[in-house]
Short mmCIF file of C-alpha atoms in Angstrom, two decimals:
data_model
loop_
_atom_site.label_atom_id
_atom_site.label_comp_id
_atom_site.label_asym_id
_atom_site.label_seq_id
_atom_site.Cartn_x
_atom_site.Cartn_y
_atom_site.Cartn_z
CA UNK E 251 165.98 -94.71 256.11
CA UNK E 252 163.32 -92.16 255.28
CA UNK E 253 159.95 -92.93 253.73
CA UNK E 254 160.93 -90.89 250.67
CA UNK E 255 164.11 -92.96 250.19
CA UNK E 256 162.15 -96.22 250.52
CA UNK E 257 159.57 -94.99 247.99
CA UNK E 258 162.37 -94.10 245.58
CA UNK E 259 163.86 -97.59 245.94
CA UNK E 260 160.44 -99.23 245.53
CA UNK E 261 159.84 -97.22 242.35
CA UNK E 262 162.87 -98.90 240.78
CA UNK E 263 161.43 -102.27 241.74
CA UNK E 264 157.93 -101.59 240.39
CA UNK E 265 157.00 -101.98 236.73
CA UNK E 266 153.94 -100.13 235.46
CA UNK E 267 152.21 -101.75 232.52
CA UNK E 268 150.17 -98.92 231.02
CA UNK E 269 148.61 -101.05 228.30
CA UNK E 270 147.22 -103.41 230.96
CA UNK E 271 146.66 -100.64 233.53
CA UNK E 272 148.45 -102.55 236.30
CA UNK E 273 151.74 -102.67 238.13
CA UNK E 274 154.11 -105.47 239.04
CA UNK E 275 156.47 -105.38 242.02
CA UNK E 276 159.69 -107.27 241.46
CA UNK E 277 160.23 -107.14 245.25
CA UNK E 278 158.34 -105.41 248.06
CA UNK E 279 161.39 -103.63 249.43
CA UNK E 280 159.42 -101.59 251.98
CA UNK E 281 158.34 -104.75 253.77
CA UNK E 282 161.83 -106.23 253.55
CA UNK E 283 163.46 -103.11 254.99
CA UNK E 284 160.99 -103.09 257.89
CA UNK E 285 161.79 -106.70 258.80
CA UNK E 286 165.49 -106.98 257.90
CA UNK E 287 168.62 -104.85 258.15
CA UNK E 288 169.64 -103.04 254.96
CA UNK E 289 172.71 -105.25 254.57
CA UNK E 290 170.48 -108.34 254.43
CA UNK E 291 168.22 -106.68 251.84
CA UNK E 292 171.24 -105.74 249.74
CA UNK E 293 172.51 -109.31 249.99
CA UNK E 294 169.13 -110.67 248.87
CA UNK E 295 168.95 -108.24 245.95
CA UNK E 296 172.52 -109.14 244.93
CA UNK E 297 171.51 -112.80 244.83
CA UNK E 298 168.43 -111.96 242.78
CA UNK E 299 170.56 -109.90 240.40
CA UNK E 300 172.86 -112.90 239.91
CA UNK E 301 169.89 -115.18 239.19
CA UNK E 302 168.72 -112.81 236.47
CA UNK E 303 172.28 -112.73 235.07
CA UNK E 304 172.14 -116.52 234.72
CA UNK E 305 168.75 -116.29 233.01
CA UNK E 306 170.17 -113.66 230.68
CA UNK E 307 173.10 -115.89 229.70
CA UNK E 308 170.74 -118.77 229.01
CA UNK E 309 168.44 -116.64 226.82
CA UNK E 310 171.41 -115.25 224.89
CA UNK E 311 172.68 -118.77 224.19
CA UNK E 312 169.25 -120.00 223.12
CA UNK E 313 167.61 -117.12 221.26
CA UNK E 314 169.11 -113.65 220.93
CA UNK E 315 165.88 -112.38 219.35
CA UNK E 316 163.67 -113.33 222.31
CA UNK E 317 161.53 -110.59 223.87
CA UNK E 318 162.53 -112.08 227.24
CA UNK E 319 165.96 -110.54 226.69
CA UNK E 320 164.56 -107.02 227.09
CA UNK E 321 162.52 -107.97 230.15
CA UNK E 322 165.49 -109.57 231.90
CA UNK E 323 167.83 -106.67 231.09
CA UNK E 324 165.30 -104.18 232.43
CA UNK E 325 164.79 -106.16 235.62
CA UNK E 326 168.55 -106.51 236.19
CA UNK E 327 168.95 -102.74 235.75
CA UNK E 328 166.11 -102.00 238.19
CA UNK E 329 167.54 -104.34 240.83
CA UNK E 330 171.02 -102.82 240.50
CA UNK E 331 169.61 -99.30 240.83
CA UNK E 332 167.70 -100.31 243.97
CA UNK E 333 170.90 -101.77 245.46
CA UNK E 334 172.77 -98.55 244.72
CA UNK E 335 170.00 -96.44 246.28
CA UNK E 336 170.05 -98.48 249.49
CA UNK E 337 173.83 -98.21 249.71
CA UNK E 338 173.74 -94.45 249.08
CA UNK E 339 170.98 -93.91 251.65
CA UNK E 340 173.09 -95.62 254.29
CA UNK E 341 176.25 -93.75 253.40
CA UNK E 342 174.36 -90.49 253.83
CA UNK E 343 172.66 -91.78 256.99
CA UNK E 344 175.96 -92.73 258.57
CA UNK E 345 175.11 -96.42 258.77
CA UNK E 346 177.22 -99.14 257.20
CA UNK E 347 175.70 -100.89 254.22
#
């Protein structure tokens, strides 16, 4: 996987908070991809996505007006996009994801 592809994936997993002038990484995917095969990283991200889905269900049951709802939805979306990017990079690279 190229450095550009990894940066693209990491961008999905990084939240920039302009009002606080800082950034938050949901996951350091560059480090994970260096130490683990892409299939293992995808599996981990799938599990994380499922955990956020459970949190989302809980928040919806408890308080549909909670600001946490937006945060969780955004994080789920970012994780799913990262998963899709890893899968696409490996399809194009000829490796199985």
